[in-house]
Amino acid sequence: MTAVQRSGAATALFAALPVVALVHIIALASGQEWLSLLTKPFIMLVLALALVWSVRRLSAAAVTALVAILCSWLGDVALMVPGELAFGVGILFFMLAQAGYVVLFVRHLRTRNRPPVWVLVYLVWLVAGIALLSQQDMGRCIRRSSSMPS
C-alpha cells in the first residue's frame, strides 16, 4: 500500500470516529440501548485502526498510544457487562489507559512540539461529548437518589 493510500485510509478512519461517536450519543439520548451497545465498542476500535493506519512505523509512542486505546476499549467492553466484578475490571483498564496517556503527554511535553491545530476540533468534540453525557448521567443519578426511600 502506498503512503497516499495509507494516508487516505487513516483520514477516512479519523473522519468516521466522530460519526460513530455521534451515533452512539444519539442512541444513548434516544434510549436505543441496542444501538448504543452496538456502537460503544466501535468507538475505540476505530480510533485504534486510525492510529495504526496513520503511523509509518510503530514507534514507542505509537505502541504506548495503541496499548492505552486498547485498554480504554477493554474498559468500555467490561462496563457493558453487569456486575461489580466487571465494573472493577473496567475501572482497572481505564486506569491503565490513563497511565498510558500520561506517559504520552509527559513525553510530548519534553519534546516541546506544539500539537497540530486540528487537535482543537477533537478537544471541542471531547468536551461537548463529556458535557452531554455528564448531564444525562447526573440526571439519572439525581432521579434515582430522589426516588430512594430515606
Coordinates of C-alpha atoms in Angstrom, one line a residue:
M1 CA 0.0 0.0 0.0
T2 CA 1.4 3.4 -0.9
A3 CA 1.8 6.3 1.5
V4 CA -1.0 8.2 -0.2
Q5 CA -3.4 5.2 0.1
R6 CA -2.4 4.7 3.8
S7 CA -2.9 8.4 4.5
G8 CA -6.4 8.3 2.8
A9 CA -7.4 5.3 4.9
A10 CA -6.2 7.0 8.1
T11 CA -8.1 10.1 7.2
A12 CA -11.3 8.1 6.5
L13 CA -11.0 6.3 9.8
F14 CA -10.4 9.6 11.7
A15 CA -13.4 11.1 9.9
A16 CA -15.5 8.0 10.9
L17 CA -14.6 8.4 14.6
P18 CA -16.9 11.4 15.3
V19 CA -19.7 9.8 13.2
V20 CA -19.6 6.6 15.2
A21 CA -19.4 8.6 18.5
L22 CA -22.3 10.8 17.4
V23 CA -24.5 7.8 16.5
H24 CA -23.6 6.4 20.0
I25 CA -24.6 9.6 21.7
I26 CA -27.8 9.8 19.8
A27 CA -28.6 6.2 20.7
L28 CA -28.0 7.0 24.4
A29 CA -30.1 10.1 24.3
S30 CA -33.0 8.4 22.5
G31 CA -33.0 5.3 24.7
Q32 CA -32.0 3.0 21.9
E33 CA -30.0 0.6 24.1
W34 CA -29.4 -2.0 21.4
L35 CA -27.8 0.6 19.2
S36 CA -25.6 2.1 22.0
L37 CA -24.4 -1.5 22.9
L38 CA -23.5 -2.0 19.2
T39 CA -21.7 1.3 18.8
K40 CA -19.9 1.6 22.1
P41 CA -17.1 -0.9 21.4
F42 CA -16.5 0.5 17.9
I43 CA -15.5 4.0 19.0
M44 CA -12.2 3.0 20.4
L45 CA -11.6 0.3 17.8
V46 CA -12.0 2.9 15.0
L47 CA -9.5 5.2 16.9
A48 CA -7.0 2.3 17.2
L49 CA -7.3 1.5 13.5
A50 CA -6.9 5.1 12.6
L51 CA -3.7 5.2 14.7
V52 CA -2.3 2.1 13.1
W53 CA -3.0 3.4 9.6
S54 CA -1.7 6.8 10.3
V55 CA 1.8 5.9 11.6
R56 CA 4.6 5.0 9.2
R57 CA 6.3 2.8 11.8
L58 CA 5.4 1.6 15.2
S59 CA 7.5 3.8 17.5
A60 CA 7.4 3.6 21.2
A61 CA 4.9 6.4 21.4
A62 CA 2.6 4.8 18.8
V63 CA 2.7 1.5 20.7
T64 CA 2.0 3.3 24.0
A65 CA -0.9 5.1 22.4
L66 CA -2.2 1.9 20.9
V67 CA -2.0 0.0 24.2
A68 CA -3.7 2.9 26.0
I69 CA -6.5 2.9 23.4
L70 CA -7.0 -0.8 23.7
C71 CA -7.1 -0.6 27.5
S72 CA -9.9 2.1 27.0
W73 CA -11.7 -0.3 24.7
L74 CA -11.4 -3.2 27.2
G75 CA -12.7 -0.8 29.9
D76 CA -15.7 0.0 27.7
V77 CA -16.4 -3.6 27.0
A78 CA -16.1 -4.6 30.6
L79 CA -18.6 -1.9 31.7
M80 CA -21.1 -3.4 29.3
V81 CA -21.2 -6.5 31.5
P82 CA -23.4 -6.2 34.6
G83 CA -21.9 -6.7 38.0
E84 CA -19.4 -5.4 40.4
L85 CA -16.5 -7.5 39.2
A86 CA -17.0 -6.3 35.6
F87 CA -17.2 -2.7 36.9
G88 CA -13.9 -3.2 38.8
V89 CA -12.2 -4.7 35.8
G90 CA -13.5 -1.9 33.6
I91 CA -12.1 0.8 36.0
L92 CA -8.8 -1.1 36.2
F93 CA -8.5 -1.0 32.4
F94 CA -9.4 2.7 32.3
M95 CA -6.7 3.4 34.9
L96 CA -4.1 1.6 32.8
A97 CA -5.3 3.6 29.8
Q98 CA -4.9 6.9 31.7
A99 CA -1.4 5.8 32.8
G100 CA -0.5 5.3 29.1
Y101 CA -1.9 8.7 28.2
V102 CA 0.1 10.4 31.0
V103 CA 3.3 8.8 29.6
L104 CA 2.4 10.1 26.1
F105 CA 1.7 13.6 27.4
V106 CA 4.9 13.8 29.5
R107 CA 6.9 12.5 26.6
H108 CA 5.3 15.1 24.3
L109 CA 5.9 18.0 26.7
R110 CA 9.6 17.1 26.8
T111 CA 9.8 17.5 23.0
R112 CA 8.1 20.9 23.2
N113 CA 6.5 20.4 19.9
R114 CA 3.1 22.1 19.5
P115 CA 0.2 19.8 18.5
P116 CA -1.4 20.5 15.1
V117 CA -4.3 23.0 15.0
W118 CA -6.8 20.2 14.1
V119 CA -6.4 18.7 17.5
L120 CA -8.6 21.6 18.8
V121 CA -11.5 20.0 16.8
Y122 CA -11.1 16.8 18.8
L123 CA -10.8 18.7 22.0
V124 CA -14.0 20.6 21.4
W125 CA -15.7 17.3 20.4
L126 CA -14.5 15.7 23.6
V127 CA -15.6 18.5 25.9
A128 CA -19.0 18.6 24.3
G129 CA -19.5 14.9 24.5
I130 CA -18.4 14.7 28.1
A131 CA -20.8 17.6 29.0
L132 CA -23.7 16.0 27.2
L133 CA -23.1 12.6 28.8
S134 CA -22.5 14.0 32.2
Q135 CA -25.8 15.9 32.2
Q136 CA -27.6 12.7 31.1
D137 CA -25.9 10.6 33.8
M138 CA -26.3 13.2 36.5
G139 CA -30.0 13.4 35.8
R140 CA -30.4 9.7 36.1
C141 CA -28.4 9.6 39.4
I142 CA -30.5 12.5 40.8
R143 CA -33.8 10.9 39.8
R144 CA -32.6 7.5 41.2
S145 CA -31.5 9.0 44.6
S146 CA -34.6 11.1 45.0
S147 CA -36.8 8.1 44.5
M148 CA -35.0 6.0 47.1
P149 CA -36.7 5.7 50.5
S150 CA -34.9 7.6 53.3

